[in-house]
PDB file of C-alpha atoms in Angstrom:
ATOM      1  CA  MET U   6     -13.880 -14.064  -1.298  1.00 88.00           C
ATOM      2  CA  LEU U   7     -15.173 -12.462   1.870  1.00 97.00           C
ATOM      3  CA  LYS U   8     -14.993  -8.705   2.225  1.00 97.00           C
ATOM      4  CA  LEU U   9     -15.768  -6.970   5.516  1.00 97.00           C
ATOM      5  CA  LEU U  10     -16.621  -3.294   5.786  1.00 96.00           C
ATOM      6  CA  HIS U  11     -16.127  -2.482   9.445  1.00 95.00           C
ATOM      7  CA  MET U  12     -14.785  -0.156  12.099  1.00 90.00           C
ATOM      8  CA  TRP U  13     -12.279  -1.530  14.562  1.00 85.00           C
ATOM      9  CA  ARG U  14     -13.930  -0.047  17.678  1.00 87.00           C
ATOM     10  CA  SER U  15     -17.444  -1.144  16.689  1.00 91.00           C
ATOM     11  CA  SER U  16     -18.771  -3.896  18.969  1.00 93.00           C
ATOM     12  CA  ALA U  17     -20.724  -5.481  16.119  1.00 95.00           C
ATOM     13  CA  SER U  18     -17.654  -5.395  13.888  1.00 95.00           C
ATOM     14  CA  ARG U  19     -15.616  -7.059  16.604  1.00 95.00           C
ATOM     15  CA  ARG U  20     -18.265  -9.765  16.842  1.00 96.00           C
ATOM     16  CA  VAL U  21     -17.870 -10.656  13.170  1.00 97.00           C
ATOM     17  CA  ARG U  22     -14.074 -10.438  13.234  1.00 96.00           C
ATOM     18  CA  LEU U  23     -14.102 -12.865  16.147  1.00 97.00           C
ATOM     19  CA  CYS U  24     -16.333 -15.209  14.174  1.00 98.00           C
ATOM     20  CA  LEU U  25     -13.997 -15.069  11.179  1.00 98.00           C
ATOM     21  CA  ALA U  26     -11.018 -15.725  13.431  1.00 97.00           C
ATOM     22  CA  GLU U  27     -12.701 -18.687  15.132  1.00 97.00           C
ATOM     23  CA  LYS U  28     -13.429 -20.149  11.686  1.00 97.00           C
ATOM     24  CA  GLY U  29      -9.905 -19.464  10.468  1.00 97.00           C
ATOM     25  CA  LEU U  30     -11.278 -17.457   7.526  1.00 97.00           C
ATOM     26  CA  GLU U  31      -9.314 -14.839   5.643  1.00 96.00           C
ATOM     27  CA  PHE U  32     -11.096 -11.723   4.421  1.00 96.00           C
ATOM     28  CA  GLU U  33     -10.532  -8.435   2.675  1.00 95.00           C
ATOM     29  CA  SER U  34     -10.756  -5.596   5.183  1.00 94.00           C
ATOM     30  CA  GLN U  35     -12.281  -2.213   4.336  1.00 93.00           C
ATOM     31  CA  PRO U  36     -12.379   0.188   7.311  1.00 92.00           C
ATOM     32  CA  VAL U  37     -15.337   2.570   7.530  1.00 92.00           C
ATOM     33  CA  ASN U  38     -14.786   5.936   9.247  1.00 88.00           C
ATOM     34  CA  LEU U  39     -17.879   6.686  11.330  1.00 85.00           C
ATOM     35  CA  LEU U  40     -16.791  10.174  12.379  1.00 80.00           C
ATOM     36  CA  LYS U  41     -16.517  11.125   8.721  1.00 86.00           C
ATOM     37  CA  GLY U  42     -19.970   9.676   8.122  1.00 88.00           C
ATOM     38  CA  GLU U  43     -18.787   7.100   5.589  1.00 92.00           C
ATOM     39  CA  HIS U  44     -21.521   4.728   6.783  1.00 92.00           C
ATOM     40  CA  ASN U  45     -24.214   7.267   5.864  1.00 91.00           C
ATOM     41  CA  THR U  46     -23.165   8.010   2.308  1.00 93.00           C
ATOM     42  CA  PRO U  47     -25.636   7.157  -0.485  1.00 93.00           C
ATOM     43  CA  GLU U  48     -23.255   4.442  -1.695  1.00 95.00           C
ATOM     44  CA  TYR U  49     -23.095   2.749   1.693  1.00 95.00           C
ATOM     45  CA  LEU U  50     -26.806   3.147   2.429  1.00 94.00           C
ATOM     46  CA  ALA U  51     -27.575   1.500  -0.898  1.00 96.00           C
ATOM     47  CA  MET U  52     -25.872  -1.604   0.510  1.00 96.00           C
ATOM     48  CA  ASN U  53     -27.040  -1.280   4.115  1.00 95.00           C
ATOM     49  CA  PRO U  54     -30.091   0.974   4.604  1.00 94.00           C
ATOM     50  CA  ASN U  55     -29.584   0.824   8.380  1.00 92.00           C
ATOM     51  CA  GLY U  56     -26.364   2.803   8.027  1.00 93.00           C
ATOM     52  CA  VAL U  57     -24.348   0.737  10.502  1.00 93.00           C
ATOM     53  CA  VAL U  58     -21.282  -1.492  10.437  1.00 96.00           C
ATOM     54  CA  PRO U  59     -20.322  -4.191   9.767  1.00 97.00           C
ATOM     55  CA  LEU U  60     -21.325  -5.170   6.282  1.00 97.00           C
ATOM     56  CA  MET U  61     -20.103  -8.298   4.515  1.00 98.00           C
ATOM     57  CA  ILE U  62     -19.874  -8.909   0.791  1.00 98.00           C
ATOM     58  CA  HIS U  63     -19.540 -12.527  -0.339  1.00 97.00           C
ATOM     59  CA  ASP U  64     -19.421 -13.373  -4.026  1.00 95.00           C
ATOM     60  CA  GLY U  65     -21.086 -10.060  -4.808  1.00 95.00           C
ATOM     61  CA  ARG U  66     -23.913 -10.634  -2.333  1.00 97.00           C
ATOM     62  CA  ILE U  67     -24.424  -8.277   0.602  1.00 98.00           C
ATOM     63  CA  LEU U  68     -25.131  -9.189   4.213  1.00 97.00           C
ATOM     64  CA  TYR U  69     -25.559  -7.029   7.299  1.00 96.00           C
ATOM     65  CA  GLU U  70     -26.537  -7.501  10.968  1.00 95.00           C
ATOM     66  CA  SER U  71     -23.631  -9.093  12.796  1.00 97.00           C
ATOM     67  CA  SER U  72     -25.494 -12.059  14.329  1.00 96.00           C
ATOM     68  CA  THR U  73     -26.974 -12.886  10.915  1.00 96.00           C
ATOM     69  CA  ILE U  74     -23.497 -12.765   9.375  1.00 98.00           C
ATOM     70  CA  CYS U  75     -22.187 -15.136  12.046  1.00 98.00           C
ATOM     71  CA  GLU U  76     -24.952 -17.660  11.378  1.00 98.00           C
ATOM     72  CA  TYR U  77     -24.366 -17.348   7.637  1.00 98.00           C
ATOM     73  CA  LEU U  78     -20.671 -18.072   8.105  1.00 98.00           C
ATOM     74  CA  ASP U  79     -21.497 -21.083  10.287  1.00 98.00           C
ATOM     75  CA  ASP U  80     -23.750 -22.437   7.530  1.00 98.00           C
ATOM     76  CA  LEU U  81     -21.067 -21.945   4.893  1.00 97.00           C
ATOM     77  CA  TYR U  82     -18.140 -23.138   7.017  1.00 98.00           C
ATOM     78  CA  PRO U  83     -19.563 -25.540   9.631  1.00 97.00           C
ATOM     79  CA  ASN U  84     -16.239 -26.488  11.215  1.00 96.00           C
ATOM     80  CA  PRO U  85     -15.687 -25.665  13.932  1.00 96.00           C
ATOM     81  CA  PRO U  86     -19.394 -25.320  14.776  1.00 97.00           C
ATOM     82  CA  ILE U  87     -20.455 -22.245  16.716  1.00 98.00           C
ATOM     83  CA  ARG U  88     -24.136 -23.108  17.260  1.00 98.00           C
ATOM     84  CA  PRO U  89     -25.681 -25.736  19.561  1.00 97.00           C
ATOM     85  CA  THR U  90     -27.237 -28.745  17.857  1.00 96.00           C
ATOM     86  CA  ASP U  91     -30.011 -29.068  20.458  1.00 97.00           C
ATOM     87  CA  PRO U  92     -33.013 -27.005  19.229  1.00 97.00           C
ATOM     88  CA  TYR U  93     -33.814 -25.647  22.687  1.00 97.00           C
ATOM     89  CA  GLN U  94     -30.220 -24.555  23.338  1.00 97.00           C
ATOM     90  CA  LEU U  95     -30.115 -22.989  19.879  1.00 97.00           C
ATOM     91  CA  ALA U  96     -33.267 -21.022  20.671  1.00 98.00           C
ATOM     92  CA  GLN U  97     -31.769 -19.925  23.993  1.00 97.00           C
ATOM     93  CA  MET U  98     -28.627 -18.774  22.213  1.00 98.00           C
ATOM     94  CA  ARG U  99     -30.641 -16.707  19.737  1.00 97.00           C
ATOM     95  CA  ASN U 100     -32.794 -15.177  22.467  1.00 98.00           C
ATOM     96  CA  PHE U 101     -29.703 -14.112  24.398  1.00 98.00           C
ATOM     97  CA  VAL U 102     -28.058 -12.498  21.356  1.00 97.00           C
ATOM     98  CA  ARG U 103     -31.317 -10.755  20.498  1.00 97.00           C
ATOM     99  CA  TRP U 104     -31.545  -9.386  24.044  1.00 97.00           C
ATOM    100  CA  VAL U 105     -27.967  -8.082  23.769  1.00 97.00           C
ATOM    101  CA  ASP U 106     -28.771  -6.424  20.452  1.00 95.00           C
ATOM    102  CA  GLU U 107     -31.998  -4.841  21.693  1.00 95.00           C
ATOM    103  CA  LYS U 108     -31.066  -3.868  25.256  1.00 95.00           C
ATOM    104  CA  VAL U 109     -27.303  -3.749  25.722  1.00 96.00           C
ATOM    105  CA  ILE U 110     -25.946  -1.996  22.652  1.00 94.00           C
ATOM    106  CA  GLY U 111     -27.822   1.251  23.279  1.00 93.00           C
ATOM    107  CA  ASN U 112     -26.513   1.421  26.829  1.00 96.00           C
ATOM    108  CA  LEU U 113     -22.915   0.799  25.804  1.00 95.00           C
ATOM    109  CA  ILE U 114     -23.213   3.599  23.240  1.00 93.00           C
ATOM    110  CA  ILE U 115     -23.644   6.031  26.131  1.00 95.00           C
ATOM    111  CA  PHE U 116     -20.087   5.298  27.292  1.00 95.00           C
ATOM    112  CA  ASN U 117     -18.449   4.662  23.919  1.00 93.00           C
ATOM    113  CA  TRP U 118     -19.808   7.692  22.094  1.00 92.00           C
ATOM    114  CA  THR U 119     -19.156   9.976  25.060  1.00 94.00           C
ATOM    115  CA  GLN U 120     -15.493   9.030  24.979  1.00 90.00           C
ATOM    116  CA  VAL U 121     -14.933   8.756  21.220  1.00 87.00           C
ATOM    117  CA  HIS U 122     -17.468  10.866  19.323  1.00 89.00           C
ATOM    118  CA  GLN U 123     -18.357  13.662  21.744  1.00 93.00           C
ATOM    119  CA  PRO U 124     -15.038  15.570  21.569  1.00 92.00           C
ATOM    120  CA  THR U 125     -15.531  15.954  17.808  1.00 92.00           C
ATOM    121  CA  ALA U 126     -19.325  16.220  17.615  1.00 94.00           C
ATOM    122  CA  GLU U 127     -19.592  18.989  20.188  1.00 95.00           C
ATOM    123  CA  GLN U 128     -17.372  21.166  17.960  1.00 95.00           C
ATOM    124  CA  TRP U 129     -19.757  20.980  14.999  1.00 95.00           C
ATOM    125  CA  THR U 130     -21.762  24.073  14.198  1.00 96.00           C
ATOM    126  CA  ASP U 131     -25.541  23.798  14.266  1.00 95.00           C
ATOM    127  CA  ALA U 132     -25.542  23.718  10.463  1.00 95.00           C
ATOM    128  CA  GLU U 133     -22.967  20.910  10.379  1.00 94.00           C
ATOM    129  CA  LEU U 134     -24.927  18.920  12.937  1.00 94.00           C
ATOM    130  CA  GLU U 135     -28.184  19.388  11.059  1.00 93.00           C
ATOM    131  CA  GLN U 136     -26.594  18.213   7.824  1.00 92.00           C
ATOM    132  CA  ARG U 137     -25.103  15.119   9.461  1.00 90.00           C
ATOM    133  CA  LEU U 138     -28.364  14.189  11.164  1.00 93.00           C
ATOM    134  CA  LYS U 139     -30.183  14.365   7.821  1.00 91.00           C
ATOM    135  CA  ASN U 140     -28.019  11.517   6.559  1.00 88.00           C
ATOM    136  CA  VAL U 141     -28.562   9.202   9.545  1.00 91.00           C
ATOM    137  CA  PRO U 142     -31.389   6.734   8.745  1.00 92.00           C
ATOM    138  CA  SER U 143     -31.954   5.489  12.306  1.00 88.00           C
ATOM    139  CA  LYS U 144     -33.945   7.541  14.812  1.00 91.00           C
ATOM    140  CA  GLU U 145     -31.963   5.997  17.677  1.00 89.00           C
ATOM    141  CA  ARG U 146     -28.632   6.880  16.085  1.00 89.00           C
ATOM    142  CA  ARG U 147     -29.791  10.424  15.311  1.00 93.00           C
ATOM    143  CA  GLU U 148     -30.661  10.804  18.988  1.00 93.00           C
ATOM    144  CA  ALA U 149     -27.256   9.446  20.027  1.00 92.00           C
ATOM    145  CA  TRP U 150     -25.450  11.915  17.758  1.00 93.00           C
ATOM    146  CA  LEU U 151     -27.604  14.760  19.072  1.00 95.00           C
ATOM    147  CA  ARG U 152     -26.848  13.787  22.657  1.00 95.00           C
ATOM    148  CA  VAL U 153     -23.069  13.715  22.271  1.00 95.00           C
ATOM    149  CA  ALA U 154     -23.103  16.916  20.200  1.00 95.00           C
ATOM    150  CA  ARG U 155     -25.463  19.046  22.297  1.00 96.00           C
ATOM    151  CA  LYS U 156     -26.958  17.245  25.303  1.00 96.00           C
ATOM    152  CA  PRO U 157     -24.274  15.114  26.969  1.00 95.00           C
ATOM    153  CA  TYR U 158     -25.420  12.051  28.874  1.00 96.00           C
ATOM    154  CA  THR U 159     -25.791  12.692  32.606  1.00 97.00           C
ATOM    155  CA  ASP U 160     -24.196  10.753  35.448  1.00 97.00           C
ATOM    156  CA  GLU U 161     -27.632   9.381  36.304  1.00 97.00           C
ATOM    157  CA  GLU U 162     -28.047   8.042  32.768  1.00 97.00           C
ATOM    158  CA  LYS U 163     -24.594   6.472  32.881  1.00 97.00           C
ATOM    159  CA  THR U 164     -25.404   4.776  36.190  1.00 98.00           C
ATOM    160  CA  ALA U 165     -28.609   3.341  34.733  1.00 98.00           C
ATOM    161  CA  ALA U 166     -26.751   2.188  31.609  1.00 97.00           C
ATOM    162  CA  MET U 167     -24.117   0.448  33.715  1.00 98.00           C
ATOM    163  CA  LYS U 168     -26.833  -1.488  35.544  1.00 98.00           C
ATOM    164  CA  VAL U 169     -27.985  -2.947  32.224  1.00 97.00           C
ATOM    165  CA  LEU U 170     -24.422  -3.917  31.302  1.00 97.00           C
ATOM    166  CA  VAL U 171     -23.944  -5.611  34.652  1.00 98.00           C
ATOM    167  CA  ASP U 172     -27.276  -7.388  34.194  1.00 98.00           C
ATOM    168  CA  MET U 173     -25.730  -8.977  31.110  1.00 98.00           C
ATOM    169  CA  LEU U 174     -22.964 -10.387  33.310  1.00 98.00           C
ATOM    170  CA  ASP U 175     -25.557 -11.811  35.695  1.00 98.00           C
ATOM    171  CA  ARG U 176     -27.299 -13.542  32.802  1.00 98.00           C
ATOM    172  CA  ILE U 177     -23.990 -15.004  31.674  1.00 98.00           C
ATOM    173  CA  GLU U 178     -23.242 -16.202  35.208  1.00 98.00           C
ATOM    174  CA  VAL U 179     -26.560 -18.075  35.284  1.00 98.00           C
ATOM    175  CA  ALA U 180     -26.048 -19.535  31.799  1.00 98.00           C
ATOM    176  CA  LEU U 181     -22.685 -20.940  32.902  1.00 98.00           C
ATOM    177  CA  GLU U 182     -24.210 -23.011  35.702  1.00 97.00           C
ATOM    178  CA  THR U 183     -24.346 -26.112  33.489  1.00 92.00           C
ATOM    179  CA  GLY U 184     -20.955 -25.974  31.797  1.00 95.00           C
ATOM    180  CA  PRO U 185     -17.917 -24.020  30.601  1.00 97.00           C
ATOM    181  CA  TRP U 186     -19.845 -22.304  27.802  1.00 98.00           C
ATOM    182  CA  MET U 187     -23.201 -20.594  27.798  1.00 98.00           C
ATOM    183  CA  TYR U 188     -25.375 -22.850  25.635  1.00 97.00           C
ATOM    184  CA  GLY U 189     -25.054 -26.388  24.305  1.00 93.00           C
ATOM    185  CA  GLY U 190     -21.664 -27.098  25.818  1.00 95.00           C
ATOM    186  CA  ILE U 191     -19.736 -25.342  23.021  1.00 97.00           C
ATOM    187  CA  PHE U 192     -18.239 -21.945  22.381  1.00 98.00           C
ATOM    188  CA  SER U 193     -21.051 -20.398  20.373  1.00 98.00           C
ATOM    189  CA  ILE U 194     -22.504 -17.272  18.828  1.00 98.00           C
ATOM    190  CA  ALA U 195     -23.761 -16.461  22.333  1.00 98.00           C
ATOM    191  CA  GLU U 196     -20.136 -15.898  23.321  1.00 98.00           C
ATOM    192  CA  LEU U 197     -19.394 -14.020  20.115  1.00 97.00           C
ATOM    193  CA  GLY U 198     -22.453 -11.879  20.741  1.00 96.00           C
ATOM    194  CA  CYS U 199     -21.300 -10.556  24.095  1.00 97.00           C
ATOM    195  CA  ILE U 200     -17.476 -10.722  24.052  1.00 97.00           C
ATOM    196  CA  PRO U 201     -17.084  -7.140  22.748  1.00 96.00           C
ATOM    197  CA  PHE U 202     -19.326  -5.873  25.544  1.00 97.00           C
ATOM    198  CA  VAL U 203     -17.558  -7.823  28.268  1.00 98.00           C
ATOM    199  CA  ALA U 204     -14.218  -6.582  26.944  1.00 96.00           C
ATOM    200  CA  ARG U 205     -15.484  -3.029  27.245  1.00 96.00           C
ATOM    201  CA  LEU U 206     -16.848  -3.693  30.722  1.00 96.00           C
ATOM    202  CA  GLU U 207     -13.436  -4.954  31.765  1.00 96.00           C
ATOM    203  CA  GLU U 208     -12.180  -1.451  30.997  1.00 95.00           C
ATOM    204  CA  LEU U 209     -15.124   0.451  32.480  1.00 96.00           C
ATOM    205  CA  ASN U 210     -15.942  -1.679  35.528  1.00 97.00           C
ATOM    206  CA  PRO U 211     -13.340  -4.440  36.040  1.00 96.00           C
ATOM    207  CA  GLU U 212     -14.624  -5.336  39.514  1.00 97.00           C
ATOM    208  CA  ALA U 213     -17.890  -6.539  37.986  1.00 98.00           C
ATOM    209  CA  ILE U 214     -16.012  -9.322  36.181  1.00 97.00           C
ATOM    210  CA  SER U 215     -13.902 -10.309  39.177  1.00 97.00           C
ATOM    211  CA  ALA U 216     -13.955 -13.787  40.687  1.00 97.00           C
ATOM    212  CA  ALA U 217     -15.167 -12.231  43.934  1.00 97.00           C
ATOM    213  CA  GLN U 218     -18.376 -10.990  42.308  1.00 97.00           C
ATOM    214  CA  ARG U 219     -19.008 -13.469  39.462  1.00 98.00           C
ATOM    215  CA  PRO U 220     -16.693 -16.488  39.671  1.00 98.00           C
ATOM    216  CA  ARG U 221     -18.104 -18.352  36.668  1.00 98.00           C
ATOM    217  CA  VAL U 222     -17.889 -15.246  34.487  1.00 98.00           C
ATOM    218  CA  ALA U 223     -14.292 -14.657  35.619  1.00 98.00           C
ATOM    219  CA  GLU U 224     -13.226 -18.194  34.657  1.00 98.00           C
ATOM    220  CA  TRP U 225     -15.169 -18.052  31.395  1.00 98.00           C
ATOM    221  CA  TRP U 226     -13.584 -14.716  30.502  1.00 98.00           C
ATOM    222  CA  ALA U 227     -10.087 -16.066  31.138  1.00 98.00           C
ATOM    223  CA  ARG U 228     -10.815 -18.994  28.807  1.00 98.00           C
ATOM    224  CA  ILE U 229     -12.065 -16.651  26.097  1.00 98.00           C
ATOM    225  CA  LYS U 230      -9.058 -14.349  26.218  1.00 97.00           C
ATOM    226  CA  ALA U 231      -6.759 -17.380  25.974  1.00 97.00           C
ATOM    227  CA  ARG U 232      -8.323 -18.458  22.666  1.00 97.00           C
ATOM    228  CA  PRO U 233      -6.114 -17.703  19.623  1.00 95.00           C
ATOM    229  CA  ALA U 234      -9.050 -16.046  17.876  1.00 96.00           C
ATOM    230  CA  TYR U 235      -9.216 -13.347  20.543  1.00 95.00           C
ATOM    231  CA  ALA U 236      -5.789 -12.047  19.553  1.00 90.00           C
ATOM    232  CA  LYS U 237      -6.307 -12.677  15.841  1.00 91.00           C
ATOM    233  CA  ALA U 238      -9.470 -10.569  15.864  1.00 90.00           C
ATOM    234  CA  LYS U 239      -7.435  -7.627  17.217  1.00 81.00           C
ATOM    235  CA  MET U 240      -9.441  -7.038  20.367  1.00 86.00           C
ATOM    236  CA  LEU U 241      -7.421  -3.939  21.102  1.00 81.00           C
ATOM    237  CA  PRO U 242      -8.266  -1.598  23.995  1.00 84.00           C
ATOM    238  CA  PHE U 243     -11.225   0.579  23.075  1.00 82.00           C
ATOM    239  CA  LEU U 244      -9.297   3.809  23.560  1.00 78.00           C
ATOM    240  CA  ALA U 245      -6.242   2.723  21.591  1.00 74.00           C
ATOM    241  CA  PRO U 246      -5.220   5.427  19.095  1.00 69.00           C
ATOM    242  CA  ASP U 247      -7.270   5.822  15.921  1.00 61.00           C
ATOM    243  CA  GLY U 248      -5.750   4.066  12.946  1.00 58.00           C
ATOM    244  CA  ILE U 249      -3.828   1.517  14.981  1.00 59.00           C
ATOM    245  CA  GLU U 250      -5.620  -1.402  13.396  1.00 57.00           C
ATOM    246  CA  ASP U 251      -5.245  -0.004   9.892  1.00 56.00           C
ATOM    247  CA  ALA U 252      -1.537   0.360  10.549  1.00 55.00           C
ATOM    248  CA  GLU U 253      -1.302  -3.224  11.759  1.00 52.00           C
ATOM    249  CA  LEU U 254      -3.176  -4.514   8.722  1.00 49.00           C
ATOM    250  CA  ALA U 255      -0.879  -2.559   6.410  1.00 49.00           C
ATOM    251  CA  ARG U 256       2.184  -3.900   8.201  1.00 47.00           C
ATOM    252  CA  GLU U 257       0.936  -7.470   7.948  1.00 42.00           C
ATOM    253  CA  ALA U 258       0.206  -7.065   4.238  1.00 42.00           C
ATOM    254  CA  ALA U 259       3.699  -5.674   3.645  1.00 45.00           C
ATOM    255  CA  GLU U 260       5.282  -8.544   5.575  1.00 42.00           C
ATOM    256  CA  ALA U 261       3.253 -11.075   3.581  1.00 37.00           C
ATOM    257  CA  GLU U 262       4.735  -9.678   0.353  1.00 40.00           C
ATOM    258  CA  GLN U 263       8.292 -10.123   1.560  1.00 41.00           C
ATOM    259  CA  PRO U 264      10.172 -13.149   0.140  1.00 39.00           C
ATOM    260  CA  ALA U 265      10.580 -16.046   2.554  1.00 35.00           C
TER     261      ALA U 265
END
C-alpha cells in the first residue's frame, strides 16, 4: 500500500500526485499542515530530515524527494512509462528536473509564501518566530520563513523571481522543438517536474504562456490540462480555500462506502 504525506498546495506534492494519477495508482492520503509546523515535528523529521513534503511510505519503507519518488514509482509500475528509453534523453530529462528543483522552486516560494504564509507569519511574536525557526532544519527554509514574517520580499525581488520562472518556459519551448513532449517523445517526469510551476504561472502571469509569446508551450499546456490525470490529481487553483482538498477526499471516501 502506498501512503502519501503531502500538502495540497505544495508544488512537489502536486508532482507526486500527478505521477500517481498518470500511473492509475491508489494511495492513502495524509495531509500535512505546514502552517502548524507538522512537517518539522520530531516524528516527521525522523522520517524526512529535510522537513519538507511530500513523503511516501511503501510497505513500511520511507521515500522523500518528489523526483526520486516518481522514478521509484516508474520502476515499480512501468506502465505507462514516464521516462525516455534513450540514455541521452533520459539524462536531459534528469538535468531539467534538477534545474527546476535547484533554481525554480526558491523563486516560486517568493510568490507562494507571500500570499499564503505571510498573513499568518507576520502576526507571530518574536518568541513564536524564534521557536518555529529552531525547528526548521533547512537554512533556506528558515530564511523564507523569516522573510515572510519580518522582511517581506520587495517588488524588485519579485521581478527577478518572475524572470527565472519565465526562463523555465523558454527552456520548455526549446525542448518542444522536436515533438509534442519535452524529451524522448513521451509524456515524462520532465512534464511532471514542471507542471505545478506552469500551473502557478498561469495564475501569476498568464500572458507568458499565451500562444502569442510561446506557441509550443501553449499547445503543450493545453494537451496537459486535457489529460485525465490532471483532474484526478486535484490541480486546484493555488488560492482555493484551505481544506478544500481534504473535504473532497472525505466526500469521495463517504461516497465509496455507499451501497451501489
